[in-house]
Short mmCIF file of C-alpha atoms in Angstrom, two decimals:
data_model
loop_
_atom_site.label_atom_id
_atom_site.label_comp_id
_atom_site.label_asym_id
_atom_site.label_seq_id
_atom_site.Cartn_x
_atom_site.Cartn_y
_atom_site.Cartn_z
CA UNK O 1 0.00 0.00 0.00
CA UNK O 2 1.33 3.43 -0.96
CA UNK O 3 1.96 5.79 1.96
CA UNK O 4 3.55 8.61 -0.04
CA UNK O 5 1.99 11.36 -2.15
CA UNK O 6 1.94 10.89 -5.92
CA UNK O 7 1.33 13.68 -8.40
CA UNK O 8 0.02 12.35 -11.74
CA UNK O 9 0.43 14.70 -14.71
CA UNK O 10 -1.19 13.87 -18.05
CA UNK O 11 0.69 15.09 -21.13
CA UNK O 12 0.98 14.47 -24.85
CA UNK O 13 3.72 11.85 -24.46
CA UNK O 14 4.15 8.30 -25.73
CA UNK O 15 5.35 6.67 -22.53
CA UNK O 16 4.94 7.16 -18.80
CA UNK O 17 7.82 8.76 -16.91
CA UNK O 18 8.28 8.36 -13.17
CA UNK O 19 10.45 10.72 -11.10
CA UNK O 20 11.23 11.16 -7.41
CA UNK O 21 12.29 14.69 -6.45
CA UNK O 22 14.78 15.49 -3.65
CA UNK O 23 11.98 17.22 -1.72
CA UNK O 24 10.06 13.92 -1.54
CA UNK O 25 7.59 14.53 -4.37
CA UNK O 26 6.75 11.53 -6.57
CA UNK O 27 5.67 12.60 -10.06
CA UNK O 28 4.27 10.34 -12.74
CA UNK O 29 3.90 11.88 -16.21
CA UNK O 30 1.45 9.77 -18.22
CA UNK O 31 -0.08 9.83 -21.73
CA UNK O 32 -3.62 11.20 -21.96
CA UNK O 33 -5.03 7.79 -22.89
CA UNK O 34 -3.37 5.82 -20.08
CA UNK O 35 -5.93 4.08 -17.89
CA UNK O 36 -6.05 4.08 -14.09
CA UNK O 37 -5.31 0.36 -14.17
CA UNK O 38 -2.12 0.90 -16.18
CA UNK O 39 -1.01 3.67 -13.82
CA UNK O 40 -1.66 1.44 -10.83
CA UNK O 41 0.40 -1.31 -12.50
CA UNK O 42 3.39 1.05 -12.96
CA UNK O 43 3.22 2.35 -9.39
CA UNK O 44 2.93 -1.14 -7.92
CA UNK O 45 5.85 -2.41 -10.01
CA UNK O 46 8.05 0.57 -9.14
CA UNK O 47 7.05 0.77 -5.47
CA UNK O 48 10.37 -0.61 -4.17
CA UNK O 49 12.37 1.75 -6.39
CA UNK O 50 10.27 4.75 -5.27
CA UNK O 51 10.86 3.93 -1.61
CA UNK O 52 14.60 3.56 -2.16
CA UNK O 53 14.76 6.95 -3.86
CA UNK O 54 12.74 8.59 -1.09
CA UNK O 55 15.05 7.09 1.51
CA UNK O 56 18.18 8.21 -0.33
CA UNK O 57 16.93 11.78 -0.75
CA UNK O 58 15.80 11.88 2.87
CA UNK O 59 19.28 10.91 4.09
CA UNK O 60 20.83 13.38 1.67
CA UNK O 61 19.01 16.41 3.09
CA UNK O 62 21.58 17.71 5.53
CA UNK O 63 21.69 20.82 7.68
CA UNK O 64 24.31 23.50 7.03
CA UNK O 65 27.68 22.27 8.28
CA UNK O 66 30.18 24.31 10.27
CA UNK O 67 33.11 22.17 9.02
CA UNK O 68 34.65 21.77 12.45
CA UNK O 69 36.25 18.74 14.10
CA UNK O 70 33.73 16.16 15.25
CA UNK O 71 31.21 16.54 12.43
CA UNK O 72 30.14 13.41 10.58
CA UNK O 73 31.04 12.86 6.93
CA UNK O 74 30.02 9.99 4.70
CA UNK O 75 31.95 8.20 1.97
CA UNK O 76 30.62 5.11 0.18
CA UNK O 77 27.96 4.69 2.85
CA UNK O 78 30.41 4.72 5.78
CA UNK O 79 30.68 7.38 8.49
CA UNK O 80 33.87 9.28 9.29
CA UNK O 81 34.57 11.96 11.89
CA UNK O 82 35.98 15.22 10.58
CA UNK O 83 39.32 16.27 12.07
CA UNK O 84 40.61 19.74 11.11
CA UNK O 85 44.39 19.97 11.57
CA UNK O 86 46.55 23.09 11.35
CA UNK O 87 49.38 22.65 8.82
CA UNK O 88 51.54 24.53 6.32
CA UNK O 89 49.96 22.63 3.44
CA UNK O 90 46.45 21.81 2.20
CA UNK O 91 45.23 18.23 1.99
CA UNK O 92 42.18 16.03 2.62
CA UNK O 93 42.43 12.33 3.34
CA UNK O 94 40.84 9.38 5.13
CA UNK O 95 42.72 8.00 8.11
CA UNK O 96 40.94 5.01 9.62
CA UNK O 97 37.74 6.40 11.15
CA UNK O 98 38.63 10.03 10.48
CA UNK O 99 38.26 12.38 7.53
CA UNK O 100 41.24 14.68 7.99
CA UNK O 101 41.62 18.21 6.65
CA UNK O 102 45.04 19.88 6.73
CA UNK O 103 45.27 23.64 6.16
CA UNK O 104 46.93 26.77 7.59
CA UNK O 105 43.79 28.59 8.69
CA UNK O 106 41.45 26.20 10.50
CA UNK O 107 38.68 28.81 10.49
CA UNK O 108 38.67 29.43 6.72
CA UNK O 109 35.29 27.93 5.78
CA UNK O 110 35.69 28.47 2.02
CA UNK O 111 39.08 26.73 1.96
CA UNK O 112 37.74 23.78 3.94
CA UNK O 113 34.67 23.46 1.73
CA UNK O 114 36.81 23.54 -1.41
CA UNK O 115 39.17 20.88 -0.04
CA UNK O 116 36.26 18.60 0.82
CA UNK O 117 34.49 19.04 -2.54
CA UNK O 118 37.70 18.47 -4.50
CA UNK O 119 38.39 15.31 -2.48
CA UNK O 120 34.91 13.93 -3.14
CA UNK O 121 35.23 14.82 -6.84
CA UNK O 122 38.57 13.06 -7.22
CA UNK O 123 37.20 9.91 -5.56
CA UNK O 124 34.03 10.01 -7.68
CA UNK O 125 36.05 10.40 -10.90
CA UNK O 126 37.87 7.14 -10.23
CA UNK O 127 35.09 5.08 -8.64
CA UNK O 128 32.28 6.01 -11.03
CA UNK O 129 34.45 5.38 -14.09
CA UNK O 130 35.40 1.96 -12.74
CA UNK O 131 31.73 0.95 -12.36
CA UNK O 132 30.75 2.41 -15.74
CA UNK O 133 33.56 0.47 -17.44
CA UNK O 134 32.51 -2.73 -15.71
CA UNK O 135 28.77 -2.53 -16.39
CA UNK O 136 28.91 -1.01 -19.88
CA UNK O 137 30.44 -4.33 -20.97
CA UNK O 138 27.45 -6.18 -19.52
CA UNK O 139 24.86 -3.88 -21.09
CA UNK O 140 27.01 -3.81 -24.25
CA UNK O 141 26.84 -0.05 -24.78
CA UNK O 142 29.58 2.48 -25.45
CA UNK O 143 29.85 5.50 -23.16
CA UNK O 144 31.54 8.46 -24.81
CA UNK O 145 31.59 10.72 -21.78
CA UNK O 146 30.99 10.65 -18.01
CA UNK O 147 30.22 13.97 -16.34
CA UNK O 148 30.11 14.35 -12.56
CA UNK O 149 28.38 17.41 -11.18
CA UNK O 150 26.02 18.60 -8.47
CA UNK O 151 22.37 18.01 -9.37
CA UNK O 152 19.38 19.06 -7.29
CA UNK O 153 16.64 16.94 -8.87
CA UNK O 154 18.18 13.59 -9.80
CA UNK O 155 20.95 11.10 -9.13
CA UNK O 156 21.81 10.67 -12.78
CA UNK O 157 20.79 11.41 -16.35
CA UNK O 158 21.92 10.48 -19.83
CA UNK O 159 21.85 11.42 -23.50
CA UNK O 160 21.24 8.25 -25.57
CA UNK O 161 22.00 9.99 -28.88
CA UNK O 162 25.39 11.29 -27.78
CA UNK O 163 25.99 8.29 -25.50
CA UNK O 164 27.05 10.13 -22.37
CA UNK O 165 25.84 10.03 -18.79
CA UNK O 166 25.73 12.59 -15.96
CA UNK O 167 26.14 11.49 -12.35
CA UNK O 168 25.39 13.42 -9.19
CA UNK O 169 28.50 14.07 -7.08
CA UNK O 170 26.43 13.29 -3.94
CA UNK O 171 26.30 9.66 -5.07
CA UNK O 172 29.87 9.12 -3.83
CA UNK O 173 28.49 9.34 -0.29
CA UNK O 174 26.05 6.48 -0.85
CA UNK O 175 26.61 2.73 -0.36
CA UNK O 176 28.23 0.91 -3.27
CA UNK O 177 25.04 -0.97 -4.14
CA UNK O 178 23.14 2.32 -4.54
CA UNK O 179 25.85 3.77 -6.79
CA UNK O 180 25.85 0.63 -8.92
CA UNK O 181 22.07 0.74 -9.28
CA UNK O 182 22.02 4.39 -10.45
CA UNK O 183 24.82 3.80 -12.96
CA UNK O 184 23.23 0.62 -14.30
CA UNK O 185 19.93 2.52 -14.55
CA UNK O 186 21.53 5.19 -16.74
CA UNK O 187 23.42 2.64 -18.85
CA UNK O 188 20.16 0.81 -19.46
CA UNK O 189 18.73 4.06 -20.83
CA UNK O 190 21.35 3.95 -23.57
CA UNK O 191 19.75 0.66 -24.59
CA UNK O 192 16.10 1.45 -23.83
CA UNK O 193 15.50 5.20 -24.08
CA UNK O 194 12.16 5.46 -22.26
CA UNK O 195 10.76 4.29 -18.93
CA UNK O 196 8.68 1.66 -20.68
CA UNK O 197 8.15 -2.01 -19.88
CA UNK O 198 11.24 -3.07 -21.85
CA UNK O 199 13.35 -0.76 -19.71
CA UNK O 200 11.96 -1.99 -16.37
CA UNK O 201 11.98 -5.63 -17.45
CA UNK O 202 15.67 -5.34 -18.32
CA UNK O 203 16.45 -3.78 -14.92
CA UNK O 204 14.43 -6.41 -13.08
CA UNK O 205 16.15 -9.25 -14.97
CA UNK O 206 19.58 -7.82 -14.11
CA UNK O 207 18.69 -7.46 -10.43
CA UNK O 208 17.51 -11.08 -10.23
CA UNK O 209 20.67 -12.39 -11.93
CA UNK O 210 22.89 -10.24 -9.70
CA UNK O 211 21.13 -11.52 -6.57
CA UNK O 212 21.55 -15.15 -7.69
CA UNK O 213 25.26 -14.61 -8.34
CA UNK O 214 25.74 -12.96 -4.93
CA UNK O 215 23.97 -15.88 -3.20
CA UNK O 216 26.24 -18.36 -4.98
#
């Protein structure tokens, strides 16, 4: 049973399109001639995915940080305590359970923010590319470009014609399984452009095969 609000918008489109916004809104754009039964079928089939997206966005809504020692930072789904250290050089690194920032002025918020963002970006560049390379061989699609940037409304997007994908930098904070799902989702779009049954059937088939392999 659905316990979240769904906004259904009818438009002159060929296929239904389902989106979950960072503010918790679930929007289904449907063709004018789509029946209530067909809409119910889509929502029931995508219920698990919707809940996962709502949970991810809920965890991602963070209060304004002060960037001082003791604050919690997340990388690949794991928590690390921030430790700001006075030094003659600038560097960010993980050290066991700590996320360490080295800089001359410990009170320079802009410097600290830049160090943290650059660190996340460098990690995302390597990790996202590794997963794209691995799964593009499974989906059998060629990716011409991977762009990592901050996005307010989605975790990823793609351009099937130009064969490139965009990934939200915030993804690098999520567990590996969530990152893999988003990337595989976008790669599948290069094969099946729309959120139609072929697209969801392909995703479902992959998830079942992956689960069987993990159990083995």
